[in-house]
mmCIF file of C-alpha atoms in Angstrom:
data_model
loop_
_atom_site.group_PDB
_atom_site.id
_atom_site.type_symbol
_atom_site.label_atom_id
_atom_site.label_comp_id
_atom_site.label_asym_id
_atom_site.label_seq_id
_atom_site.Cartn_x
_atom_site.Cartn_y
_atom_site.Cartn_z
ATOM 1 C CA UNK A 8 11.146 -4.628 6.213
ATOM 2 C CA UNK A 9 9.012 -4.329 9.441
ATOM 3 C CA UNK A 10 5.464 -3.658 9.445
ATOM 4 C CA UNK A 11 5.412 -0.761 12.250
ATOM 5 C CA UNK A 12 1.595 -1.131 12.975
ATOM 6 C CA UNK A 13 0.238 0.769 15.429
ATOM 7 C CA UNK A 14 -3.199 0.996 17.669
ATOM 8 C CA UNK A 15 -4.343 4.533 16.085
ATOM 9 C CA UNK A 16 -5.991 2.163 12.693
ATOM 10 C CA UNK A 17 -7.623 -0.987 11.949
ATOM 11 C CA UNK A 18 -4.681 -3.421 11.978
ATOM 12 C CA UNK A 19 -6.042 -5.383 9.141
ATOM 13 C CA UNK A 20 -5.967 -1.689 7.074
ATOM 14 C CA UNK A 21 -2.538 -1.698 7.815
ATOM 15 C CA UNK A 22 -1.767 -4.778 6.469
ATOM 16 C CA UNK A 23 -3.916 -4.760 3.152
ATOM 17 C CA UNK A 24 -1.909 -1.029 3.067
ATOM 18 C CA UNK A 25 1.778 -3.122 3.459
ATOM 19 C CA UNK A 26 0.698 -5.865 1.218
ATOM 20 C CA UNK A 27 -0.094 -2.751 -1.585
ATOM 21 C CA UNK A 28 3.112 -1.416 -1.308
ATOM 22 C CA UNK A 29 4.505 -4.744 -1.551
ATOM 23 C CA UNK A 30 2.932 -4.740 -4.693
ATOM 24 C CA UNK A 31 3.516 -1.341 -5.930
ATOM 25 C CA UNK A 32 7.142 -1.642 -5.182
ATOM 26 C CA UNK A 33 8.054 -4.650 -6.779
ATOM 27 C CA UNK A 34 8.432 -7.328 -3.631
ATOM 28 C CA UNK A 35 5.370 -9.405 -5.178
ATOM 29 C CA UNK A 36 5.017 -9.045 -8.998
ATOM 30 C CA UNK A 37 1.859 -9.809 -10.722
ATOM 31 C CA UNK A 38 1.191 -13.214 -11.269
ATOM 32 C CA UNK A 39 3.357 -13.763 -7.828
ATOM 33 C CA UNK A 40 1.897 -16.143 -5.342
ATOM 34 C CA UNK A 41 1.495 -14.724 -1.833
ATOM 35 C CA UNK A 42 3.232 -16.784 1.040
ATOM 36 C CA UNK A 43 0.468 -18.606 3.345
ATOM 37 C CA UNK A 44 -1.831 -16.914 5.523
ATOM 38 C CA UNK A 45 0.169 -17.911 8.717
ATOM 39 C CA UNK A 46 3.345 -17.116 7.354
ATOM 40 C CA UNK A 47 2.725 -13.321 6.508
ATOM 41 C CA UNK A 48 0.521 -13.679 9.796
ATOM 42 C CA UNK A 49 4.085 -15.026 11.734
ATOM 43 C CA UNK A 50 6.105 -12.076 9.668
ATOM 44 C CA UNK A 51 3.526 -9.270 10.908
ATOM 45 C CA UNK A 52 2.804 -10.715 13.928
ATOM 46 C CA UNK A 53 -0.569 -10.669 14.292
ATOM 47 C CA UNK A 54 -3.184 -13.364 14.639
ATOM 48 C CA UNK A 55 -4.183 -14.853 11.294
ATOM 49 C CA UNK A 56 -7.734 -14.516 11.467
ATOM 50 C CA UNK A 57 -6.711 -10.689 11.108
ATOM 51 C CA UNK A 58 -4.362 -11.278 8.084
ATOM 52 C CA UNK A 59 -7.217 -13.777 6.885
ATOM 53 C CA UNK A 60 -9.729 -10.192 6.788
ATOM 54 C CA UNK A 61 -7.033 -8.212 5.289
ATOM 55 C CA UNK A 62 -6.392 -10.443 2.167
ATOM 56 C CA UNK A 63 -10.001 -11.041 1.818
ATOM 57 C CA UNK A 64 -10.752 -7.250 1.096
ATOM 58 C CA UNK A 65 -7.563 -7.560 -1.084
ATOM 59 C CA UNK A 66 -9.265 -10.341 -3.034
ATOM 60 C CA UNK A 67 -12.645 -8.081 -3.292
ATOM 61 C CA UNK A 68 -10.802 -5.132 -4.645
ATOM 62 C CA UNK A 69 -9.760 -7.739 -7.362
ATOM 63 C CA UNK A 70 -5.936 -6.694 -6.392
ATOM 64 C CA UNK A 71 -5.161 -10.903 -4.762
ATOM 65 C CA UNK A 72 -6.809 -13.838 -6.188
ATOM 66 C CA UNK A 73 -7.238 -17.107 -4.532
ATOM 67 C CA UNK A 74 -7.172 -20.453 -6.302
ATOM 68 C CA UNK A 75 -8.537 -22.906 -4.287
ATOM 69 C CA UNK A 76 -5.741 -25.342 -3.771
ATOM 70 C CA UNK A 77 -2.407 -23.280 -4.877
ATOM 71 C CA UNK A 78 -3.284 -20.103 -2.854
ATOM 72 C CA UNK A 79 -3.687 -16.457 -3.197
ATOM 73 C CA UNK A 80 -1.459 -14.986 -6.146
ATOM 74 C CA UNK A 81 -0.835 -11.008 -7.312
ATOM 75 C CA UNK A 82 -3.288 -9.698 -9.974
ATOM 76 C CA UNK A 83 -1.964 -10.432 -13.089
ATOM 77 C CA UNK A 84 -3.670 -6.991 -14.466
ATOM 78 C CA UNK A 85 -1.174 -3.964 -14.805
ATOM 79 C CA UNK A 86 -3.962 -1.884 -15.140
ATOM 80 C CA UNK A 87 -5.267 -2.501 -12.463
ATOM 81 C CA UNK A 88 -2.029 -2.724 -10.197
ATOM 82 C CA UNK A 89 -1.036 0.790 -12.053
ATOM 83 C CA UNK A 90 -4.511 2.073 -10.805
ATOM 84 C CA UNK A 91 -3.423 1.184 -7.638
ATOM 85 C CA UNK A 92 -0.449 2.784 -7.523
ATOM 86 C CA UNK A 93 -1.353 6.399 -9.061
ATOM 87 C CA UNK A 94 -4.579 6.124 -6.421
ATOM 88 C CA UNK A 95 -2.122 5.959 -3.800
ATOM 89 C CA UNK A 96 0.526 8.319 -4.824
ATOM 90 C CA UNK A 97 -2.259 10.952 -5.508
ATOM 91 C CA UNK A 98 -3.414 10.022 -1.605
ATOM 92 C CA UNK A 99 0.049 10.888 -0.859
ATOM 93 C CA UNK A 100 -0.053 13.915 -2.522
ATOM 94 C CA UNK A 101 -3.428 15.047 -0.963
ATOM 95 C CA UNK A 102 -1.211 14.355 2.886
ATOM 96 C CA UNK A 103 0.799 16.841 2.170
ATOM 97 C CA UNK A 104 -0.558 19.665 0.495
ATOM 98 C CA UNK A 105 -2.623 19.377 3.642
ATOM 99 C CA UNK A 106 0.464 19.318 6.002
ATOM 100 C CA UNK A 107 1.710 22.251 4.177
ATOM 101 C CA UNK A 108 -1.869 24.106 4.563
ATOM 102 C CA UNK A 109 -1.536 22.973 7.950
ATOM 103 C CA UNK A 110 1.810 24.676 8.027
ATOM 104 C CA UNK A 111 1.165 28.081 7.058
ATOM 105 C CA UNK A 112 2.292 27.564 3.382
ATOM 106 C CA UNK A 113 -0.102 28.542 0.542
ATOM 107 C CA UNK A 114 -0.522 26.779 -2.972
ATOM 108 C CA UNK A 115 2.399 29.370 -4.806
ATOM 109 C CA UNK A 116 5.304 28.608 -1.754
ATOM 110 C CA UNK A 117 4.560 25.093 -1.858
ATOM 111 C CA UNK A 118 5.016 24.946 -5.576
ATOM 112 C CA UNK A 119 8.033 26.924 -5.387
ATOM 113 C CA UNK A 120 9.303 24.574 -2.611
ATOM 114 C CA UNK A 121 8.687 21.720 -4.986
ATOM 115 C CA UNK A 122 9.949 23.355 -8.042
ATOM 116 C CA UNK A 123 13.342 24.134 -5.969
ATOM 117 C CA UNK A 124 13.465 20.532 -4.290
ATOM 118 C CA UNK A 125 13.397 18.829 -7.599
ATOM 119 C CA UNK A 126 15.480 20.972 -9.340
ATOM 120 C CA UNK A 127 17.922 20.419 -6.680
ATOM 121 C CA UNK A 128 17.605 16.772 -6.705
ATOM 122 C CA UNK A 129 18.406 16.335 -11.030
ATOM 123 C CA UNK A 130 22.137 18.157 -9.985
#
């Protein structure tokens, strides 16, 4: 999959953001080692140094640890990695009741929107 990074954010925020949903969706599974810092570097294209920043903060938020000779590995800590993903689907789910605010829709049509879109997707 490409990483589609663009100038609007940090680049090294979009990469720790990539690397999550790596994680999240199942690429890298806990206890997974990461592939080198220039590889994902070379895969993203972007310099290492700034891939170097983005798996550091990874490694502070406990979510990547690095063992000194055999790399940086996935958290082996489902808690923690389904922390992770419930913080980011409730980010997601902050977006867009705030796009449909932003639309004109209040809290009943969106929740009848919902209601209708999942009802329509169990046929």
């Amino acid at each position: 999959m490409p990483w589609n990074l663009d100038n609007e954010r940090p680049i090294y925020l979009q990469l720790m953001e990539r690397i999550q949903h790596d994680i999240i969706s199942g690429v890298y599974k806990p206890g997974d080692r990461l592939p080198s810092v220039r590889d994902l570097a070379m895969d993203a294209a972007v310099n290492p140094n700034t891939m170097q920043k983005a798996l550091s903060e990874l490694e502070r938020s406990g979510l990547v640890n690095s063992h000194r000779t055999s790399g940086r590995f996935i958290s082996d800590d489902p808690l923690l990695i389904k922390k992770m993903r419930e913080d980011i689907a409730g980010e997601c789910v902050r977006q867009f009741l705030a796009q449909m605010k932003d639309l004109g829709f209040g809290d009943s049509e969106t929740v009848e929107m919902l209601e209708k879109t999942l009802k329509g997707g169990e046929q």
